[in-house]
C-alpha positions as semicolon CSV with decimal commas, in nm:
position;residue;x (nm);y (nm);z (nm)
1;M;0,000;0,000;0,000
2;T;0,130;0,343;-0,097
3;K;0,223;0,562;0,199
4;P;-0,001;0,871;0,206
5;K;0,155;1,214;0,168
6;I;0,111;1,396;0,499
7;G;0,054;1,768;0,527
8;I;0,083;1,949;0,861
9;A;-0,116;2,273;0,890
10;L;0,012;2,483;1,181
11;G;-0,235;2,750;1,287
12;S;-0,208;3,098;1,433
13;G;-0,209;3,149;1,807
14;G;0,057;3,394;1,916
15;A;0,253;3,261;2,213
16;R;0,022;2,959;2,230
17;G;0,189;2,859;1,905
18;W;0,487;2,729;2,101
19;S;0,262;2,424;2,139
20;H;0,336;2,348;1,772
21;I;0,680;2,238;1,883
22;G;0,526;1,985;2,121
23;V;0,285;1,862;1,853
24;L;0,567;1,809;1,604
25;R;0,764;1,623;1,872
26;G;0,461;1,409;1,953
27;L;0,414;1,321;1,586
28;E;0,782;1,230;1,563
29;D;0,731;0,995;1,857
30;L;0,463;0,821;1,648
31;G;0,700;0,797;1,353
32;I;0,513;1,061;1,154
33;E;0,719;1,295;0,939
34;P;0,552;1,570;0,733
35;D;0,579;1,573;0,356
36;Y;0,442;1,929;0,348
37;I;0,415;2,210;0,601
38;A;0,182;2,510;0,578
39;G;0,202;2,766;0,853
40;C;0,016;3,076;0,961
41;S;0,149;3,336;1,204
42;M;0,324;3,150;1,489
43;G;0,263;2,833;1,291
44;A;0,464;2,985;1,007
45;L;0,751;3,058;1,246
46;V;0,764;2,710;1,400
47;G;0,695;2,552;1,062
48;A;0,989;2,733;0,904
49;A;1,222;2,600;1,173
50;R;1,093;2,243;1,119
51;A;1,114;2,267;0,741
52;G;1,467;2,401;0,770
53;G;1,585;2,136;1,015
54;R;1,632;2,377;1,304
55;L;1,347;2,287;1,539
56;D;1,590;2,184;1,815
57;E;1,751;2,527;1,814
58;L;1,417;2,707;1,818
59;E;1,293;2,495;2,107
60;E;1,607;2,560;2,309
61;W;1,574;2,934;2,250
62;A;1,206;2,935;2,347
63;L;1,272;2,741;2,667
64;T;1,552;2,975;2,775
65;L;1,362;3,301;2,724
66;T;1,370;3,519;3,034
67;P;1,199;3,851;3,106
68;A;1,527;4,028;3,032
69;K;1,578;3,847;2,701
70;A;1,217;3,902;2,602
71;A;1,240;4,273;2,684
72;M;1,547;4,296;2,458
73;M;1,335;4,154;2,174
74;V;1,099;4,452;2,200
75;D;1,220;4,701;1,936
76;M;0,953;4,967;1,971
77;N;0,875;5,162;1,652
78;F;0,535;5,335;1,643
79;L;0,592;5,474;1,292
80;H;0,602;5,135;1,118
81;G;0,243;5,025;1,177
82;G;0,299;4,823;1,495
83;L;0,456;4,839;1,839
84;V;0,758;4,632;1,730
85;D;0,952;4,559;1,410
86;A;1,071;4,213;1,526
87;K;1,425;4,275;1,400
88;P;1,583;4,084;1,693
89;L;1,374;3,781;1,597
90;I;1,494;3,808;1,238
91;K;1,854;3,819;1,358
92;F;1,795;3,503;1,561
93;F;1,662;3,319;1,256
94;E;1,955;3,439;1,047
95;K;2,192;3,281;1,299
96;L;2,021;2,942;1,261
97;D;2,196;2,902;0,924
98;M;1,895;2,757;0,744
99;P;1,856;2,768;0,365
100;E;1,781;3,125;0,262
101;M;1,520;3,034;0,003
102;I;1,193;2,848;0,062
103;E;1,255;2,625;-0,238
104;D;1,576;2,496;-0,074
105;L;1,416;2,387;0,256
106;E;1,423;2,018;0,354
107;I;1,041;2,002;0,350
108;P;0,809;2,189;0,108
109;Y;0,678;2,489;0,302
110;I;0,425;2,767;0,249
111;S;0,369;3,065;0,475
112;V;0,029;3,237;0,475
113;A;-0,001;3,615;0,501
114;T;-0,283;3,865;0,433
115;D;-0,288;4,150;0,184
116;M;-0,369;4,453;0,399
117;R;-0,553;4,634;0,118
118;S;-0,767;4,356;-0,031
119;G;-0,791;4,119;0,266
120;K;-0,696;3,828;0,041
121;E;-0,476;3,548;0,171
122;I;-0,131;3,536;0,016
123;W;0,063;3,209;-0,013
124;L;0,437;3,268;0,013
125;K;0,586;2,955;-0,141
126;D;0,915;3,071;-0,288
127;G;1,174;3,338;-0,232
128;P;1,341;3,438;0,098
129;M;1,224;3,210;0,378
130;I;1,271;3,454;0,665
131;E;1,080;3,728;0,482
132;A;0,787;3,491;0,424
133;M;0,781;3,385;0,788
134;R;0,811;3,745;0,908
135;A;0,517;3,857;0,692
136;S;0,293;3,589;0,841
137;I;0,358;3,702;1,201
138;S;0,262;4,067;1,142
139;L;0,004;4,069;1,420
140;P;-0,213;4,383;1,381
141;G;-0,143;4,642;1,646
142;V;0,162;4,455;1,773
143;V;0,407;4,362;1,494
144;S;0,456;4,593;1,196
145;P;0,343;4,477;0,850
146;V;0,586;4,373;0,576
147;F;0,609;4,535;0,232
148;K;0,658;4,269;-0,034
149;D;0,593;4,267;-0,408
150;G;0,415;4,601;-0,401
151;R;0,177;4,529;-0,113
152;W;0,166;4,546;0,265
153;L;0,125;4,208;0,428
154;L;-0,039;4,134;0,763
155;D;-0,066;3,826;0,981
156;G;-0,207;3,524;0,795
157;G;-0,459;3,474;1,073
158;M;-0,664;3,758;0,926
159;S;-0,752;3,540;0,625
160;N;-0,666;3,173;0,684
161;P;-0,574;3,101;1,048
162;L;-0,551;2,723;0,999
163;P;-0,421;2,656;0,645
164;V;-0,576;2,317;0,571
165;S;-0,652;2,428;0,216
166;V;-0,287;2,511;0,157
167;C;-0,174;2,161;0,255
168;R;-0,428;2,007;0,020
169;A;-0,312;2,230;-0,264
170;M;0,047;2,124;-0,197
171;G;-0,053;1,762;-0,260
172;A;-0,125;1,618;0,084
173;D;-0,339;1,303;0,098
174;V;-0,387;1,340;0,474
175;V;-0,393;1,676;0,651
176;I;-0,322;1,701;1,021
177;A;-0,421;2,048;1,140
178;V;-0,307;2,199;1,468
179;N;-0,515;2,465;1,642
180;P;-0,320;2,604;1,940
181;E;-0,624;2,808;2,045
182;G;-0,857;2,524;2,136
183;K;-1,109;2,616;2,406
184;P;-1,456;2,515;2,523
185;D;-1,736;2,645;2,298
186;D;-1,881;2,861;2,575
187;L;-1,551;3,026;2,668
188;M;-1,392;3,276;2,432
189;W;-1,185;3,504;2,653
190;Q;-1,007;3,396;2,970
191;E;-0,855;3,631;3,223
192;P;-0,476;3,585;3,206
193;A;-0,321;3,390;3,490
194;P;-0,094;3,586;3,727
195;N;0,250;3,566;3,574
196;E;0,547;3,763;3,709
197;A;0,759;3,709;3,399
198;W;0,488;3,836;3,165
199;E;0,419;4,136;3,388
200;A;0,788;4,229;3,364
201;V;0,776;4,221;2,985
202;K;0,452;4,424;2,975
203;S;0,614;4,682;3,201
204;A;0,907;4,709;2,961
205;M;0,665;4,770;2,674
206;N;0,430;4,998;2,866
207;L;0,700;5,251;2,954
208;P;0,767;5,372;2,596
209;L;0,397;5,343;2,519
210;R;0,304;5,570;2,809
211;T;0,584;5,808;2,714
212;A;0,448;5,831;2,361
213;L;0,096;5,901;2,490
214;A;0,232;6,174;2,716
215;T;0,395;6,351;2,421
216;L;0,056;6,351;2,249
217;N;-0,108;6,493;2,563
218;V;-0,333;6,191;2,594
219;G;-0,460;6,186;2,951
220;M;-0,514;5,865;3,146
221;P;-0,861;5,816;3,302
222;K;-0,866;5,925;3,666
223;S;-1,198;5,778;3,776
224;G;-1,443;5,501;3,700
225;P;-1,374;5,129;3,656
226;K;-1,021;5,024;3,570
227;A;-1,005;4,971;3,197
228;P;-0,833;4,667;3,045
229;N;-0,479;4,748;2,939
230;Y;-0,373;4,783;2,577
231;F;-0,229;4,432;2,553
232;D;-0,537;4,262;2,693
233;V;-0,764;4,449;2,452
234;V;-0,546;4,358;2,152
235;A;-0,523;3,995;2,262
236;M;-0,898;3,960;2,317
237;S;-0,992;4,137;1,993
238;I;-0,759;3,924;1,783
239;D;-0,880;3,607;1,956
240;L;-1,244;3,690;1,878
241;M;-1,179;3,777;1,516
242;I;-0,951;3,485;1,431
243;D;-1,176;3,235;1,607
244;R;-1,467;3,335;1,383
245;I;-1,256;3,312;1,069
246;R;-1,111;2,975;1,172
247;R;-1,452;2,822;1,241
248;N;-1,581;2,936;0,904
249;R;-1,281;2,796;0,718
250;L;-1,296;2,462;0,898
251;E;-1,662;2,417;0,810
252;R;-1,577;2,451;0,443
253;D;-1,252;2,254;0,445
254;P;-1,211;2,026;0,749
255;P;-0,881;1,842;0,799
256;D;-0,850;1,466;0,829
257;V;-0,728;1,514;1,187
258;L;-0,776;1,824;1,401
259;I;-0,548;1,853;1,702
260;E;-0,677;2,121;1,939
261;V;-0,443;2,236;2,213
262;E;-0,621;2,389;2,512
263;L;-0,403;2,627;2,711
264;D;-0,595;2,753;3,013
265;R;-0,563;3,127;3,083
266;F;-0,282;3,165;2,830
267;T;-0,283;3,482;2,618
268;I;-0,135;3,529;2,273
269;L;0,146;3,748;2,411
270;E;0,281;3,524;2,689
271;F;0,592;3,406;2,507
272;L;0,772;3,314;2,829
273;R;0,547;3,012;2,889
274;A;0,698;2,795;2,616
275;E;0,762;2,493;2,840
276;E;0,395;2,471;2,936
277;A;0,275;2,516;2,579
278;I;0,516;2,256;2,438
279;A;0,410;2,001;2,699
280;E;0,042;2,060;2,618
281;G;0,111;2,018;2,248
282;R;0,274;1,683;2,305
283;A;-0,013;1,573;2,531
284;A;-0,268;1,674;2,266
285;V;-0,102;1,440;2,015
286;A;-0,105;1,153;2,264
287;A;-0,477;1,209;2,319
288;M;-0,541;1,190;1,944
289;E;-0,314;0,895;1,867
290;S;-0,591;0,653;1,763
291;E;-0,759;0,913;1,537
292;I;-0,425;0,989;1,374
293;E;-0,356;0,623;1,307
294;K;-0,705;0,575;1,155
295;A;-0,655;0,869;0,922
296;L;-0,321;0,740;0,801
297;I;-0,456;0,389;0,739
298;G;-0,737;0,538;0,535
């Protein structure tokens, strides 16, 4: 019997996307290697590392992030359409010494981004790998967009948060999709868990933000209920929007296997909780082992 071609669709999820590393490890434990990888947002980042044979290095970096290191990654630039440009992240990927071009990666790979003007999804399947990954992680309001081929590109989650369709177009017989934002149907937003490390990073980002507001003479409210902070509003708004888009896309094009990783009280900006997310990703694969085997048998 001919072995089916396996496509892995890695969805958006911000910091929850560290769970993709655990899922890929769990699939490796089952002897499953992807023939194709399609990634969106954080899925594009982790997918690029896997396709380029540098997942070990990315995992080590994620697990050793500290508040100080994370704060150093924050290159504030309000004039470029986001709070950060993500140049330190680009430098990290450059040091991994992966193939520069997508077509030279070990595994066929496509990164999904969104055309800011038309709203159409853009499949980045050739050319510079790092540029394609960077375009897909351009989270609105947080990471600045990327200008490529005459258009501004935003996070792929705005158009195709879980790129099942991309894997099928690449030639996959079986698509295993990974949603790092799994949650009960009656629970959309969860109050973030107390987290000293994340609070330290938010403080580092809030200082220049407050300074910028002061220069614009924007006053802070002095009475009434305490409003949610900027980061919580951005996180909740993006969660709501992408969840609706994802549900709609999955109804039209469901994968053969859907692995949903539930991370309790874990926001899209808590990048210092990689160990927890990776462990949950691996556990999610273990819980779906029988379904995965059935899909591969056909």
